[in-house]
Coordinates of C-alpha atoms in Angstrom, one line a residue:
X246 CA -31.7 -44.1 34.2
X247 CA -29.8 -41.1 35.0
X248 CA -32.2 -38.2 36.9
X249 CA -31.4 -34.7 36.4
X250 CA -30.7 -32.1 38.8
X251 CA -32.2 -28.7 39.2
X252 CA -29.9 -25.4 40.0
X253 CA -30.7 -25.4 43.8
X254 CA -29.9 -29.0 43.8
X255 CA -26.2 -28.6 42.4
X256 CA -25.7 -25.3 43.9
X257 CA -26.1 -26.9 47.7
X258 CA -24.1 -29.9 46.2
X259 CA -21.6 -27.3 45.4
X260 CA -22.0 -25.4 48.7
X261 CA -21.6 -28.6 50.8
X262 CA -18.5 -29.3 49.6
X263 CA -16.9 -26.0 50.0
X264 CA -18.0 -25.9 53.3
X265 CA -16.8 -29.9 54.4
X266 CA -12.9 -28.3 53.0
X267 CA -13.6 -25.3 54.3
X268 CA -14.5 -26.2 58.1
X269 CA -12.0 -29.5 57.3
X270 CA -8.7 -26.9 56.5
X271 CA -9.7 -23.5 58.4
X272 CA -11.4 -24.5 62.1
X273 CA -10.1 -27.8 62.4
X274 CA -6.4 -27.0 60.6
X275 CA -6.2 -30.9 58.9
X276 CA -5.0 -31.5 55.2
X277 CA -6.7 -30.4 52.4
X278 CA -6.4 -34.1 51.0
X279 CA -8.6 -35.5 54.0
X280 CA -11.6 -33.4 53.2
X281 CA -11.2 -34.0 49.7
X282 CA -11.1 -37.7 50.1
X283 CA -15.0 -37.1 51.9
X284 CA -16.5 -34.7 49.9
X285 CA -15.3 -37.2 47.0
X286 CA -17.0 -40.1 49.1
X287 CA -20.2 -38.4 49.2
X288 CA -20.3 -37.1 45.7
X289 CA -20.0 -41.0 44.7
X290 CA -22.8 -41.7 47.2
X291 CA -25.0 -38.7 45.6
X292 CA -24.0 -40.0 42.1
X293 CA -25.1 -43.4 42.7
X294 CA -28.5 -42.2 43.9
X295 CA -28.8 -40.4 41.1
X296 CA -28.9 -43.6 38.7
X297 CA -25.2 -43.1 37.7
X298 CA -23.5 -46.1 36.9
X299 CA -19.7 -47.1 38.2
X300 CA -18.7 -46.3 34.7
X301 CA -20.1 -43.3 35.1
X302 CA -17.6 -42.1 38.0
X303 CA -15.3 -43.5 36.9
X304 CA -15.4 -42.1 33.8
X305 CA -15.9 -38.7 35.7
X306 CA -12.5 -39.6 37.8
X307 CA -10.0 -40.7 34.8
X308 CA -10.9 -38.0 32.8
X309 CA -10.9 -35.1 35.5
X310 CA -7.1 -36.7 36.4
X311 CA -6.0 -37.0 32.9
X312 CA -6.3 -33.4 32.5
X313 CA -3.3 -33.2 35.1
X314 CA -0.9 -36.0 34.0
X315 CA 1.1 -33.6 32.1
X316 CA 1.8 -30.6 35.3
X317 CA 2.3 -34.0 37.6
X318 CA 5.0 -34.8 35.3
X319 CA 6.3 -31.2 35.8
X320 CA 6.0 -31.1 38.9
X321 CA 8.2 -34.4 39.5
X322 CA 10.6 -32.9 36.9
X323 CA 10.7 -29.7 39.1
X324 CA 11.7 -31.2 42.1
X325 CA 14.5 -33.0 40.9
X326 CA 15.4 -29.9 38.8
X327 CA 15.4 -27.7 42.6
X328 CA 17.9 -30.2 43.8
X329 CA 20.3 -30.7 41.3
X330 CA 20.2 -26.3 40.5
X331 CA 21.0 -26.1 44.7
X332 CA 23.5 -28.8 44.2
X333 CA 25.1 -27.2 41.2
X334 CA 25.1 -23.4 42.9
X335 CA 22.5 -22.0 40.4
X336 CA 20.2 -20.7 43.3
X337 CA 22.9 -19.9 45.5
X338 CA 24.6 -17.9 42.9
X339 CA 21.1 -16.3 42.0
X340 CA 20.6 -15.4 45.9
X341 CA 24.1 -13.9 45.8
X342 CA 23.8 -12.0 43.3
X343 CA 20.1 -10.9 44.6
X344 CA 21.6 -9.8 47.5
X345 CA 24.5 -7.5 46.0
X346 CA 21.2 -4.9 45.4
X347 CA 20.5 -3.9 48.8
X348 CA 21.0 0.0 48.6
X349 CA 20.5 1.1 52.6
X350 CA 19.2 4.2 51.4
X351 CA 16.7 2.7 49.5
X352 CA 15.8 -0.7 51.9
X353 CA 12.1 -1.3 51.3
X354 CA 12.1 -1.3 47.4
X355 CA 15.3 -3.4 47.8
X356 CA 13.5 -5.9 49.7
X357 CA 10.9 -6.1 47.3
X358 CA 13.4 -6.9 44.7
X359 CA 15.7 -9.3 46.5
X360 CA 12.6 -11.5 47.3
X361 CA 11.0 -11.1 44.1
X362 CA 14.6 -12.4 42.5
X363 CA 15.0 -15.0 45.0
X364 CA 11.2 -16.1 44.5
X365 CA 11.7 -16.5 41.1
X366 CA 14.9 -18.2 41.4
X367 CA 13.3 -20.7 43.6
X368 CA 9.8 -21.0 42.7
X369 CA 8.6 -20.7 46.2
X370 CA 7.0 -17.8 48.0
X371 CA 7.0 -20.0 51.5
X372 CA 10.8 -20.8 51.4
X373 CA 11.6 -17.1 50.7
X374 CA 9.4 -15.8 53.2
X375 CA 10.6 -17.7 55.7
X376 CA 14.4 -17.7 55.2
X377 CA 15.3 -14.8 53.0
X378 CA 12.5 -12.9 54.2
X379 CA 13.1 -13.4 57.8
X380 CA 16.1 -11.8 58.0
X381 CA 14.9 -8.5 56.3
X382 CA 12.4 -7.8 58.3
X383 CA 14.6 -8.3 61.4
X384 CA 17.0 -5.5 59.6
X385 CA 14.1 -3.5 58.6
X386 CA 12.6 -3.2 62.2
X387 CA 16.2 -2.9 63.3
X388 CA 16.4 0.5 61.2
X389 CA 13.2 1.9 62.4
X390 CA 10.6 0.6 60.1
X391 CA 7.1 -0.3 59.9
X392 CA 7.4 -4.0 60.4
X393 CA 4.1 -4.0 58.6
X394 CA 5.1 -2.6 55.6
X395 CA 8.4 -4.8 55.2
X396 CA 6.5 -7.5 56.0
X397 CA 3.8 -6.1 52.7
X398 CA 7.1 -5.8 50.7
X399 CA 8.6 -9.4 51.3
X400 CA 4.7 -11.2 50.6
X401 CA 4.8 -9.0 47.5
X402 CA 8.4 -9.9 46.3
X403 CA 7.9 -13.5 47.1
X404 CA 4.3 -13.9 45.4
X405 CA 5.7 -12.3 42.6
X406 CA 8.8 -14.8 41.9
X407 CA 6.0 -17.9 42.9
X408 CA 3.5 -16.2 40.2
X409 CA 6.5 -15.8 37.4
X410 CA 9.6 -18.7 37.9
X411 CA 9.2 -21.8 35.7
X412 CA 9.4 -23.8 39.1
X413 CA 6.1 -22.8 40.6
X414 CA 3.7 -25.2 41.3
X415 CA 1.2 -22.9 41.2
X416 CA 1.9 -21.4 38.0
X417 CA 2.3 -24.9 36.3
X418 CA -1.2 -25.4 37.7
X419 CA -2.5 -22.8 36.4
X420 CA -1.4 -23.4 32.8
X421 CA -2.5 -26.9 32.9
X422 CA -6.0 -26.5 34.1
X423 CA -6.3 -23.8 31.5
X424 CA -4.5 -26.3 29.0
X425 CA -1.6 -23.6 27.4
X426 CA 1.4 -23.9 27.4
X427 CA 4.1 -23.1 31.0
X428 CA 6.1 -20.5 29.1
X429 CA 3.3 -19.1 27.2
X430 CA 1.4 -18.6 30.2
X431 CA 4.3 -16.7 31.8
X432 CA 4.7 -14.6 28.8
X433 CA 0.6 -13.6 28.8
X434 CA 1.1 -12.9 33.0
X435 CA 2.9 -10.2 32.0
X436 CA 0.5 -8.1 30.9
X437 CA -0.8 -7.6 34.6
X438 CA 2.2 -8.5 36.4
X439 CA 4.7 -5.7 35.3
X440 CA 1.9 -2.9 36.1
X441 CA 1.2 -4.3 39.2
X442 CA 5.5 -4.4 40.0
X443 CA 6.2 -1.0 38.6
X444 CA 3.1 0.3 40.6
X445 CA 4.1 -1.3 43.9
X446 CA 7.8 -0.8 43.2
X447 CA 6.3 2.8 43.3
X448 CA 4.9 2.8 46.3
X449 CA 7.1 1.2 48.2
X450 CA 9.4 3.9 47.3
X451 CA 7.2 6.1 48.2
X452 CA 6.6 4.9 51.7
X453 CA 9.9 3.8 52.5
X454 CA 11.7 6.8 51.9
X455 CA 13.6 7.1 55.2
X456 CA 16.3 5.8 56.7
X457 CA 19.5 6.2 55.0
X458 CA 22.1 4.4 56.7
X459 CA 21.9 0.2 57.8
X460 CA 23.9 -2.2 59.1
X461 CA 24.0 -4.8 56.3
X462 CA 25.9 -7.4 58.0
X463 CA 23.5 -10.0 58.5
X464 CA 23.7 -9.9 54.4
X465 CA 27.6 -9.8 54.0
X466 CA 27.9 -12.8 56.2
X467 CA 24.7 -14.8 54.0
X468 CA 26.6 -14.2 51.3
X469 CA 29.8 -14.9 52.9
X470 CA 28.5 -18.1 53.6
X471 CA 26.6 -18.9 50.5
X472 CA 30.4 -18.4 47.9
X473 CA 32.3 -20.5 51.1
X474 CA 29.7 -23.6 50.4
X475 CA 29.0 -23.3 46.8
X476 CA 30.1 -22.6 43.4
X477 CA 29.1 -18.9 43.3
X478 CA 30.0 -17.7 39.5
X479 CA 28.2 -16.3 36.3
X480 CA 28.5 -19.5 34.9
X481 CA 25.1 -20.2 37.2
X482 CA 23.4 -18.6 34.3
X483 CA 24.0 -20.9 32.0
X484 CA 21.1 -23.1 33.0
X485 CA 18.8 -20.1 33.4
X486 CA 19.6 -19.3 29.8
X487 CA 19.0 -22.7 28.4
X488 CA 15.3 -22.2 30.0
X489 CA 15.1 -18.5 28.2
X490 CA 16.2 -19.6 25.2
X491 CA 13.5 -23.1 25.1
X492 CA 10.4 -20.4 25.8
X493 CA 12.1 -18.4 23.0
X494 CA 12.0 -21.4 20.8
X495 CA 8.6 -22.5 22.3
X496 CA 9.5 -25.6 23.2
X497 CA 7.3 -27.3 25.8
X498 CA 8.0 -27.4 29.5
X499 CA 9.1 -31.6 29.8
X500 CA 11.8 -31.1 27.7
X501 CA 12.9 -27.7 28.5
X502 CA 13.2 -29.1 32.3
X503 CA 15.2 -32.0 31.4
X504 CA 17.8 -30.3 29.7
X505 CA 18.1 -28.5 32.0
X506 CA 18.6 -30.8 34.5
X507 CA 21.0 -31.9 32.3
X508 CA 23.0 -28.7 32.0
X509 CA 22.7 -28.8 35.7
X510 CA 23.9 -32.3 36.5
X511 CA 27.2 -31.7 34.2
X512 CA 27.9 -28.6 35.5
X513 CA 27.2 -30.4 39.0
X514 CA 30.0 -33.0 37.7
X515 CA 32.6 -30.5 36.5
X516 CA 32.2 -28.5 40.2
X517 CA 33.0 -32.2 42.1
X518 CA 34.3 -34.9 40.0
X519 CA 34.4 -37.2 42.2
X520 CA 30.9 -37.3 43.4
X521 CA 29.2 -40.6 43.2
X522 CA 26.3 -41.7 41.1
X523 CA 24.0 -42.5 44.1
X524 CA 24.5 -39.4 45.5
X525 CA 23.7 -37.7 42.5
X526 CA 20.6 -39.8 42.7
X527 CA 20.2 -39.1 46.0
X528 CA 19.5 -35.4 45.1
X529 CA 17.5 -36.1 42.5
X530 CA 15.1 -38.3 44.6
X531 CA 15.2 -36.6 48.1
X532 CA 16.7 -33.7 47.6
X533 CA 19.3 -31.7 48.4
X534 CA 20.5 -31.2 52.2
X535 CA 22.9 -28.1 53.1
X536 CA 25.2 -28.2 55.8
X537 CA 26.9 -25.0 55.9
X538 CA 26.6 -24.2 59.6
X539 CA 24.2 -21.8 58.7
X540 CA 20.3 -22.5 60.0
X541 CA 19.3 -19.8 57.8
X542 CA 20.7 -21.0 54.5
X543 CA 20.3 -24.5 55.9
X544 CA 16.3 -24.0 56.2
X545 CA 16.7 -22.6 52.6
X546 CA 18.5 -24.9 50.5
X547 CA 17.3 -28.4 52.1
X548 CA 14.6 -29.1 50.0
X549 CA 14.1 -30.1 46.3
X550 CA 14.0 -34.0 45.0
X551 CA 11.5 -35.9 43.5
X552 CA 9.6 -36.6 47.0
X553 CA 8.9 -33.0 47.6
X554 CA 6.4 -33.0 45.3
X555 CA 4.3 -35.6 46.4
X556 CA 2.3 -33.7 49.0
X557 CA 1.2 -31.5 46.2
X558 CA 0.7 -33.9 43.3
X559 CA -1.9 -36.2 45.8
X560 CA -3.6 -32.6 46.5
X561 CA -3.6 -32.1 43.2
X562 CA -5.2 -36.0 41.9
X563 CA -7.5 -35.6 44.5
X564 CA -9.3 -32.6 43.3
X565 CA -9.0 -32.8 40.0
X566 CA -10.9 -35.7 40.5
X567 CA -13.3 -34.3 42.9
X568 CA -13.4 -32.1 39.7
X569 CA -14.0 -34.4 36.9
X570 CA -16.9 -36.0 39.2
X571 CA -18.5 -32.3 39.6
X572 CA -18.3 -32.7 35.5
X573 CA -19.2 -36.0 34.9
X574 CA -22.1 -35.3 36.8
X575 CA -23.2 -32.3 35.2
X576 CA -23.3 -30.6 39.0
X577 CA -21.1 -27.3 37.0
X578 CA -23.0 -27.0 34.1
X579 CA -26.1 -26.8 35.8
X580 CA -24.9 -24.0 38.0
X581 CA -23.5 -22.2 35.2
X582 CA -26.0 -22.2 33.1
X583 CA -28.6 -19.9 34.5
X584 CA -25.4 -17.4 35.2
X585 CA -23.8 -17.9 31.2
X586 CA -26.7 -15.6 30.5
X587 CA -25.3 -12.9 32.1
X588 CA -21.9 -13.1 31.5
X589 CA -22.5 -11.6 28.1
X590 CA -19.0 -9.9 27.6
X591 CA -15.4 -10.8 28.3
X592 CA -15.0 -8.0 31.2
X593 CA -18.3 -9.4 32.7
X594 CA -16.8 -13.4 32.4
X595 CA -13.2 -12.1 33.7
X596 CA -14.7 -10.7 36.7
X597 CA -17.0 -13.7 37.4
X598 CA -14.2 -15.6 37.2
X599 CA -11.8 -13.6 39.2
X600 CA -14.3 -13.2 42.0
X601 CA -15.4 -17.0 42.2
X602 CA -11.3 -17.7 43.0
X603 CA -11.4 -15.2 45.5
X604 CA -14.4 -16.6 46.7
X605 CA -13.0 -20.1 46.9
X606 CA -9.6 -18.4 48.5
X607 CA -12.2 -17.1 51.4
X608 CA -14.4 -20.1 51.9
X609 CA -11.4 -23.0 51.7
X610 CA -8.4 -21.2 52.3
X611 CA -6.6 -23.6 49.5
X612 CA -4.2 -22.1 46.5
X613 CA -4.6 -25.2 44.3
X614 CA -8.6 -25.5 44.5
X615 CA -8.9 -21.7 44.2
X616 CA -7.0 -22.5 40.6
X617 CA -8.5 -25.8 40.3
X618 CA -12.5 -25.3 41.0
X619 CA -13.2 -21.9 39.0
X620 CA -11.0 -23.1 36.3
X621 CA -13.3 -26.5 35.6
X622 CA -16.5 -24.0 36.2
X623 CA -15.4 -21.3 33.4
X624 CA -13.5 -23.4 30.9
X625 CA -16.8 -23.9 28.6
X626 CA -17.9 -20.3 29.3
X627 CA -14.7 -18.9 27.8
X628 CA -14.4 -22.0 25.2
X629 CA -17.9 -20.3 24.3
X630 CA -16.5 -16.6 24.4
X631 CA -14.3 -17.6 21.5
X632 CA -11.4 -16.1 24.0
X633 CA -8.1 -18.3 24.2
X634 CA -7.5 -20.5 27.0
X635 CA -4.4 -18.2 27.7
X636 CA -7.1 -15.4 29.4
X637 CA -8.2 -18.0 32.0
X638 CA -4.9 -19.1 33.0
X639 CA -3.8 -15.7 33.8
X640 CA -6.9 -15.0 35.8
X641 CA -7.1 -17.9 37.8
X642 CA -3.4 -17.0 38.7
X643 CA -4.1 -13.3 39.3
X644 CA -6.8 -14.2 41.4
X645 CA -6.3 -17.0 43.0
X646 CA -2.9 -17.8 43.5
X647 CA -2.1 -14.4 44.5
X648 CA -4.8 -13.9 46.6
X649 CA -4.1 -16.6 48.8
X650 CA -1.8 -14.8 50.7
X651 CA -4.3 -12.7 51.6
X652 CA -7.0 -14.6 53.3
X653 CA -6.2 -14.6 57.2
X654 CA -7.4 -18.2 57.8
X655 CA -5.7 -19.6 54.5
X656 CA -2.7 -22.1 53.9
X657 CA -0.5 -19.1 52.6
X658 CA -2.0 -16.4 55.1
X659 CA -1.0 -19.0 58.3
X660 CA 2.1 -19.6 57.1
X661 CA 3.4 -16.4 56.4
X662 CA 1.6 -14.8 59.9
X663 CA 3.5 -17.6 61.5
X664 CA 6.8 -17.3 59.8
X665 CA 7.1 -13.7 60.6
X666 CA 5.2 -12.7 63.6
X667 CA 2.9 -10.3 62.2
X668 CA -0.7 -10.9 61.6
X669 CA -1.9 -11.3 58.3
X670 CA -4.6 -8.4 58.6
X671 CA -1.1 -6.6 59.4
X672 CA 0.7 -6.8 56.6
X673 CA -2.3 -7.0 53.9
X674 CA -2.6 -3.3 53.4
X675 CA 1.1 -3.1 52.4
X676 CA 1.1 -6.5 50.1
X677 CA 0.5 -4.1 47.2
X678 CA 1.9 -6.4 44.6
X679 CA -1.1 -9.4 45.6
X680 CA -3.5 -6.6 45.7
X681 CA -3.2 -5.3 42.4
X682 CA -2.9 -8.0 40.3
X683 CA -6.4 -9.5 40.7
X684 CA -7.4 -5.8 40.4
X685 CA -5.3 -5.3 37.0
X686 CA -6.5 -8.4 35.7
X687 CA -10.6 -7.8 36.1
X688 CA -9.5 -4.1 34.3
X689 CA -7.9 -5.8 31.3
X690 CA -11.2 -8.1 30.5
X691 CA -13.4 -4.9 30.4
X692 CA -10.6 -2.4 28.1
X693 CA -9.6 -5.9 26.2
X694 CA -6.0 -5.3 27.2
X695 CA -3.9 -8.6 26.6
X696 CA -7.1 -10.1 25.8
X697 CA -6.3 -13.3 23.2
X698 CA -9.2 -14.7 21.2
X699 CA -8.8 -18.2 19.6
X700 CA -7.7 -17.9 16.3
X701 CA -8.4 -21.9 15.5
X702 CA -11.2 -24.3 15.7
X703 CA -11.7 -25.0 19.4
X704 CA -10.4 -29.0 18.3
X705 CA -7.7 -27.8 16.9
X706 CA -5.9 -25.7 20.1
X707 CA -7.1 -29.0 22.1
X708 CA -4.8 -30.9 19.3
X709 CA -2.3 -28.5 19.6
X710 CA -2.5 -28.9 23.9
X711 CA -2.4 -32.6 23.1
X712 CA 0.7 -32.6 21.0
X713 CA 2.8 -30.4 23.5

């Protein structure tokens, strides 16, 4: 016979487990997946004493994964889609033409722009910060300005293109946790993300009004190099246009990647005829490799493939199982229980929400379990609400894929320290963009701006989840 637990009992349960990834990831500096792999270990051990049977967890496991077989899917799709677009010059033409923008007179703005384009382009706010972004800050303190605050504008171009491109792992995390739809997910982001872009594009204009004169040739020979090595032409767009016009038709994200990976590979075929199958295949598994000379644009555009995504998707089974256990064993519900009292109003919910993936941001330092965690712990309350799933997936991206960035000791906040030489607590007053958002997001749940309510029977949006 199964015995209950009391509040304080699942609430240490809770804080054990945050405190095994945290001390595992931030003082120690080992994979997320290693901790996860414990604290799963334990919470087996703790079911067991608690009378649950082995169908019990397992139960608890299956059911916690299945709710990411669809993103995992994506996410393989995505990495064969980033090789194939690099193969085909689609991101090399969208960094080309990203680059044509840079106004001197207007640098800081411009950065925010070209990484924001590039970020989206890409899907990843590490690669841009670390190639693209490099190289403007060395031309931004070159000309005389605050490293810091070029540093705030390239975090806040590349978060932004993480938080909106189709390719984002994050962002397909976010919708699937939250069970809506990619691209209608994207579309409902925008309600915070343009206010928080117009009002940082502000302020960086504000703040970088300076200089007027640069030497841009760092950028002419990037894209010198970039049309030398790959089919740089409008025709790039085509792709990118096929993926517009599938979330205009609202067809779901599977399909909408394969064609066009399709549109890809034949425009791929028509650039070099005589390419072989297995290296097509090649691409499509490993990824693609660039050999232009270049370590820059080399560091950029090796990546992609189905293998790229593997480190992510075993993050990803891992605690969504850690996940379905915390379910299975009713360790969430009886935590959120004495709060659901209190969260009697949509602002009050967003902010809970938005503060417990901060909170899991500060304590673990992890993107995905910031997403991952507060999602499984709100998804009843705002089932409950009556509000559509759409409100939690754009909160648990506005607050804790964003965010991430943020946190000194986390995987994003290393990574970009690192990458460019300035500390995190540098560059976090300038990173207007990642501040905002979560900011923006807890202001729309109390005004109801954006704010969907479900329309249908709570069985019939799962159908309709089901059936995408």
């Amino acid at each position: 016979m199964k015995t209950k637990q009391s509040f304080k009992q699942a609430l240490g349960i809770l804080v054990l487990i945050l405190l095994i990834i945290g001390v595992s990831v931030i003082k120690f500096g080992v994979a997320p997946q290693t901790p996860l792999i414990i604290s799963i270990g334990l919470l087996i051990l703790w079911g067991r004493i608690k009378k649950h049977s082995w169908d019990d967890i397992h139960k608890g496991i299956q059911e916690g994964i299945s709710t990411g077989l669809v993103p995992m899917i994506i996410f393989i799709l995505i990495g064969a889609l980033i090789g194939v677009w690099i193969a085909a010059g689609i991101i090399p033409s969208m960094m080309v033409f990203g680059f044509k923008i840079l106004n001197p007179s207007i640098f800081v703005p411009s950065v925010f722009i070209i990484c924001a384009i590039v970020g989206t382009s890409i899907g990843s706010a590490f690669t841009t910060v670390s190639t693209v972004g490099i190289s403007l800050l060395g031309m931004g303190t070159t000309m005389g300005f605050n490293p810091a605050l070029v540093a705030g504008a390239i975090v806040s171009g590349a978060v932004f293109g993480d938080k909106m491109s189709p390719l984002s792992d994050s962002t397909n995390l976010s919708a699937a946790v939250s069970g809506v739809d990619l691209f209608r997910h994207i579309k409902n982001l925008m309600w915070t993300t343009i206010p928080a872009l117009l009002i940082a594009l502000v302020l960086f204009f504000i703040l970088g009004n300076g200089q007027q004169h640069a030497d841009t040739a760092d950028i002419t020979k990037l894209v010198q190099t970039l049309k030398a090595n790959f089919s740089v032409s409008f025709f790039a767009l085509i792709p990118i246009l096929v993926m517009f016009f599938c979330s205009w038709r609202k067809i779901p994200a599977i399909p909408t990647l394969l064609l066009s990976i399709i549109v890809a590979v034949v425009m791929f075929f028509i650039e070099k005829p005589m390419t072989k199958f297995s290296e097509l295949s090649s691409i499509l598994q490993d990824g693609f490799v660039s050999q232009t000379g270049d370590a820059s644009i080399d560091a950029l555009l090796t990546r992609g493939g189905v293998q790229s995504m593997m480190w992510s998707i075993s993050l990803i089974i891992l605690a969504l199982a850690l996940g379905g256990l915390l379910v299975e064993f009713k360790i969430i519900d009886s935590v959120m229980k004495p709060l659901s009292t209190s969260l009697n109003s949509t602002g009050k919910l967003i902010l809970a929400t938005a503060l417990s993936c901060i909170g899991v941001n500060l304590l673990v330092g992890e993107q995905y379990l910031s997403i991952i965690l507060p999602g499984k712990a709100f998804k009843k309350s705002f089932d409950d609400a009556g509000l559509h799933p759409l409100a939690m997936s754009r909160v648990l991206e506005d607050a804790g894929a964003v965010v991430n960035s943020l946190v000194p000791w986390s995987v994003s906040g290393v990574f970009i320290a690192g990458a460019l030489s300035i500390p995190t607590v540098d560059y976090l007053p300038f990173a207007f963009f990642c501040l905002l958002c979560p900011v923006i997001t807890v202001f729309c749940g109390f005004t109801g701006i954006g704010i969907q309510k479900q329309k249908v029977k709570k069985a019939s949006i799962e159908e309709t989840v089901v059936n995408q």
